[in-house]
Structures are given as structure tokens and as C-alpha cells.
């Protein structure tokens, strides 16, 4: 029996870009895509290849169409394509690595969704992307300085670093896309990015403002509907980042993932509350 195709590949791919910001909104995804095109055109092919690979893998495996259409199998591929294109030189190996890592991320997300089907289970977030980035750092760029990867100078550039784009213009487009999808989430992202920059300056670490801004912004967006939890997630992210910075691999979005897991698990254990964020 033939597997049902996604009714609209373009929408599914755009949703994949917007899911990096925990949104299901094609216009948000289009703004993110435009940010990459204008600020890092050399990485656009990698981002599209990663997104398409994740979606095609899900299609060939017959994963639920509603999940494919929502972009749940594409957003890690977007980040993998951007990161690999940023770290590695352009050669024949680069697309093969992006395809392999993005395909594996799609398989991991599918397995995660199958095992953690209950609303109270912990979402995958960008964990597959973090694992792929760490594997690349160990295998190819073990001595890379995280300050070179996430060097930013202002709030907007910090938001742009969600897509590994060290550009204020990219951050402005990302913020615009987030504003179109969810104004409250956009405000939380900007405030959390400011908190991250302030924390970095208090720690006398001006070379790492992007690292201290991008993870709090994502954590704030994840819990933007619950202000109390958003504040806790942002604070946890800031406290976790110095520890991750001491690792021999870049932190990427690991502080965001771990902080969100801790908040969700704590809410579930202490109060028995349902999931605070579900894929859209």
C-alpha cells in the first residue's frame, strides 16, 4: 500500500523552519528562511537539504502525516544543515554528512514521539541537533572555540544565533517571524535574550553574548504561555550555561533542552500538571 504524501511540501518545510522557534506558522518559517538567505546564503542549501532530508525520511518511513506537515521531522535537520555548513568547508562530503545526520535525527524524533506519546512526557526539543553537533565537534572540530561559533554583539544578533546567524538583520527577521506567529512569545524571546546578555556581562564574558542569549530565548518561548515557568526556565538556562561552556564541545542548545526538561519534570512530579508545551 503506497504511503500517503504530505499534502503540501512547501508548507511542511516552512513549518520545519518555524518549529526551530517552537511554532507552527509558515510565515514565521518564511521569515527565518529569508534571514538565512540574506545573512548566510552559503548556508541556505544546507538548511534546505537538512529539512528536506528529515521530511523525506519521515515520508519513506510512513510516519504520521500530521507530524510531517507540522514540521516535527524537519526542524532538527534545518539546524544540522546550518551548523554543518558553518563548520565544514564546501566539498562533496558536506551534503552527505547533512543527509546522514538529518535522516538520523528524523528517526530519533519519530522514536521519541512513539515512546513519549503521553502529554506529560518530555519533548525532544533540539536534542537530536545537539547530539549531531557534539558528534561533529568530537570527530572533526575538537578544538573549536565556542566563542567563534556564537560571537554576537547585541540582542537581535542573539536571536539570529538561534539559526547560527551572527547578524542583527537575521535576528530582526527571526523576531518578525516569531511576532507573526505569537506576539507574546516574541516579547519573551527578546526579554530573555536581554537577560542572557546581562548575565554574560556580569560574568565578565563579553566574547560569549550569543551563547548566553540564544538558549534563554528558546527556553522563554517554550514556556511563554506560563510566565512563572518561563522565568524559572530562563534562570535555569543561565545557571547551566557556565557548566556547558567548560565542556570540550560547544554547548549549542543543550542548556535550553536540559532546562526545559527539568522544568517540565519538576512540574509533573510536584504538581502533576499536564504538558506545558506541545508541538503545534
XYZ file of C-alpha atoms in Angstrom:
280
model
C 0.000 0.000 0.000
C 1.524 3.359 -1.005
C 2.394 5.709 1.803
C 0.383 8.975 1.902
C 2.397 12.011 0.896
C 2.447 15.323 2.685
C -0.365 17.391 1.162
C 1.910 20.428 0.878
C 5.671 20.025 0.968
C 6.309 23.759 0.877
C 4.163 24.331 3.962
C 5.737 21.360 5.727
C 9.244 22.680 5.054
C 8.344 26.198 6.187
C 6.779 24.748 9.321
C 10.066 22.944 9.893
C 11.894 26.268 9.956
C 9.313 27.779 12.311
C 9.472 24.746 14.627
C 13.033 25.776 15.492
C 11.227 28.533 17.406
C 8.584 26.082 18.703
C 5.959 27.478 16.341
C 3.831 26.006 13.578
C 3.468 29.017 11.289
C 4.549 29.095 7.604
C 5.049 32.883 7.586
C 7.327 32.579 10.600
C 9.265 29.903 8.745
C 9.462 32.132 5.668
C 10.974 34.952 7.727
C 13.568 32.541 9.119
C 14.326 31.293 5.610
C 14.725 34.879 4.418
C 17.104 35.590 7.296
C 19.332 32.735 6.158
C 19.143 33.827 2.513
C 20.146 37.416 3.278
C 22.691 36.844 6.046
C 24.242 33.462 5.256
C 23.379 32.470 1.665
C 26.193 29.926 1.704
C 24.298 28.002 4.403
C 20.874 28.104 2.746
C 21.474 24.951 0.736
C 22.490 23.040 3.853
C 19.411 24.189 5.765
C 17.063 23.215 2.929
C 18.857 19.902 2.422
C 18.578 19.070 6.114
C 14.899 19.994 6.248
C 14.057 18.077 3.079
C 16.025 15.024 4.230
C 14.170 14.895 7.529
C 10.824 15.245 5.781
C 11.654 12.692 3.080
C 12.894 10.200 5.673
C 9.631 10.565 7.564
C 7.690 10.126 4.322
C 9.559 6.985 3.312
C 9.138 5.517 6.787
C 5.414 6.232 6.772
C 5.396 8.415 9.870
C 2.134 10.239 10.731
C 1.273 12.813 8.107
C 0.104 15.380 10.632
C 3.523 15.275 12.295
C 5.290 15.617 8.953
C 3.083 18.524 7.968
C 3.754 20.232 11.307
C 7.496 20.210 10.593
C 8.387 17.969 13.522
C 10.764 15.869 11.408
C 12.433 18.841 9.704
C 13.499 21.399 12.303
C 16.474 19.437 13.607
C 17.573 18.963 10.006
C 17.430 22.729 9.489
C 19.769 23.311 12.426
C 22.059 20.448 11.427
C 22.362 21.804 7.891
C 23.151 25.293 9.174
C 25.707 24.132 11.734
C 27.494 21.712 9.412
C 27.622 24.352 6.655
C 29.040 26.828 9.177
C 31.719 24.490 10.490
C 32.797 22.485 7.449
C 34.266 23.527 4.085
C 32.134 23.119 0.986
C 33.005 19.770 -0.587
C 31.345 16.506 -1.588
C 31.427 15.230 1.994
C 29.330 18.076 3.403
C 25.958 17.166 1.801
C 26.482 13.503 2.648
C 27.047 14.335 6.309
C 23.998 16.619 6.373
C 21.829 13.929 4.788
C 23.045 11.244 7.182
C 22.686 13.353 10.328
C 19.313 14.827 9.316
C 17.932 11.407 8.445
C 19.054 10.027 11.789
C 17.503 12.999 13.588
C 14.178 12.240 11.901
C 14.381 8.619 13.064
C 15.210 9.728 16.599
C 12.312 12.202 16.726
C 9.925 9.529 15.450
C 11.101 7.095 18.092
C 10.800 9.805 20.738
C 7.235 10.624 19.674
C 6.304 6.942 19.731
C 7.750 6.256 23.175
C 6.708 9.576 24.708
C 3.179 9.745 23.362
C 1.643 10.861 26.659
C 1.188 14.615 27.184
C 3.275 14.511 30.363
C 6.343 13.083 28.611
C 9.357 15.252 27.861
C 9.574 16.632 24.294
C 12.682 16.038 22.198
C 13.171 19.760 21.504
C 16.546 20.145 19.733
C 18.243 17.173 21.435
C 18.942 15.371 18.097
C 20.632 18.514 16.772
C 22.761 18.800 19.918
C 23.875 15.172 19.622
C 24.756 15.622 15.952
C 26.684 18.808 16.707
C 28.619 17.179 19.512
C 29.474 14.202 17.313
C 30.798 16.544 14.632
C 32.775 18.543 17.193
C 34.435 15.410 18.539
C 35.159 13.916 15.116
C 36.040 16.937 13.005
C 36.499 20.143 15.009
C 37.507 19.016 18.542
C 39.451 22.177 19.320
C 36.929 24.687 18.078
C 36.319 27.647 20.388
C 32.679 28.200 21.241
C 33.272 31.947 21.195
C 33.977 31.674 17.463
C 30.693 29.878 16.898
C 28.454 32.119 18.976
C 30.096 35.570 18.883
C 27.369 38.231 18.903
C 27.146 41.860 19.976
C 23.510 42.722 20.601
C 20.004 41.419 21.292
C 18.951 40.930 17.681
C 22.127 39.079 16.804
C 21.494 36.818 19.782
C 18.131 35.864 18.303
C 19.772 35.319 14.933
C 22.113 32.829 16.569
C 19.139 30.503 17.023
C 19.838 29.747 13.349
C 23.642 30.099 13.727
C 23.463 33.536 12.065
C 25.679 36.199 13.659
C 23.803 39.124 12.133
C 21.424 41.730 13.567
C 19.414 41.597 10.343
C 18.924 37.863 10.805
C 17.807 38.443 14.377
C 15.334 41.092 13.261
C 13.809 38.724 10.703
C 13.633 35.911 13.248
C 11.928 38.261 15.696
C 9.493 39.356 12.968
C 8.614 35.751 12.186
C 8.101 34.977 15.842
C 5.961 38.110 16.214
C 3.744 36.967 13.329
C 3.329 33.547 14.935
C 2.983 34.556 18.591
C 3.497 38.112 19.860
C 3.769 37.034 23.467
C 6.483 34.526 22.588
C 8.356 37.224 20.659
C 8.344 39.529 23.683
C 9.536 36.722 25.929
C 12.327 35.842 23.486
C 13.592 39.419 23.355
C 13.452 39.818 27.137
C 15.235 36.502 27.715
C 17.924 37.392 25.186
C 18.481 40.639 27.092
C 18.715 38.680 30.348
C 21.295 36.395 28.777
C 23.414 39.298 27.603
C 23.203 40.929 31.018
C 24.245 37.707 32.715
C 27.222 37.371 30.364
C 28.373 40.894 31.130
C 28.016 40.289 34.880
C 30.196 37.212 34.458
C 32.769 39.315 32.560
C 32.392 37.167 29.477
C 31.719 39.604 26.613
C 33.057 37.168 23.966
C 30.097 34.842 24.572
C 26.932 37.006 24.487
C 25.317 34.867 21.812
C 25.777 31.719 23.828
C 24.153 33.409 26.796
C 21.282 34.866 24.769
C 20.098 32.152 22.410
C 19.319 29.439 24.973
C 17.337 31.676 27.365
C 15.347 32.984 24.392
C 14.371 29.464 23.337
C 13.517 28.487 26.908
C 11.302 31.548 27.299
C 9.465 30.762 24.063
C 8.904 27.163 25.164
C 7.031 28.345 28.269
C 5.702 31.677 27.016
C 2.133 30.718 27.962
C 3.168 30.180 31.599
C 5.155 33.224 32.817
C 6.200 31.644 36.114
C 7.689 28.622 34.381
C 9.247 30.802 31.701
C 11.171 32.747 34.334
C 12.332 29.537 36.024
C 13.411 28.055 32.676
C 15.373 31.178 31.759
C 17.138 31.266 35.135
C 17.977 27.558 34.921
C 19.343 28.026 31.420
C 21.603 30.850 32.572
C 22.855 28.808 35.522
C 23.535 25.759 33.356
C 25.453 27.564 30.636
C 28.759 28.080 32.512
C 28.951 24.343 33.112
C 28.325 23.533 29.467
C 30.879 26.165 28.456
C 33.554 24.171 30.291
C 32.950 21.086 28.134
C 35.344 20.282 25.272
C 32.442 20.591 22.812
C 30.199 23.598 22.064
C 27.090 23.838 24.213
C 24.811 24.551 21.229
C 21.205 24.398 22.529
C 21.893 21.802 25.230
C 21.265 24.249 28.130
C 17.846 25.063 26.675
C 16.926 21.396 26.289
C 18.085 20.409 29.781
C 16.458 23.427 31.459
C 13.109 22.718 29.782
C 13.282 19.056 30.735
C 13.995 19.988 34.355
C 11.100 22.450 34.498
C 8.633 20.046 32.902
C 9.750 17.109 35.031
C 9.573 19.188 38.208
C 6.078 20.448 37.389
C 4.935 16.916 36.706
C 6.436 15.463 39.883
C 5.481 18.254 42.272
C 2.082 19.262 40.977
C 1.045 16.621 38.476
C 0.422 19.246 35.817
C -0.018 18.379 32.119
C 2.495 19.259 29.447
C 3.359 22.947 29.329
C 4.308 22.867 25.670
C 3.089 20.580 22.946
C 4.104 20.511 19.278
C 1.833 22.748 17.281
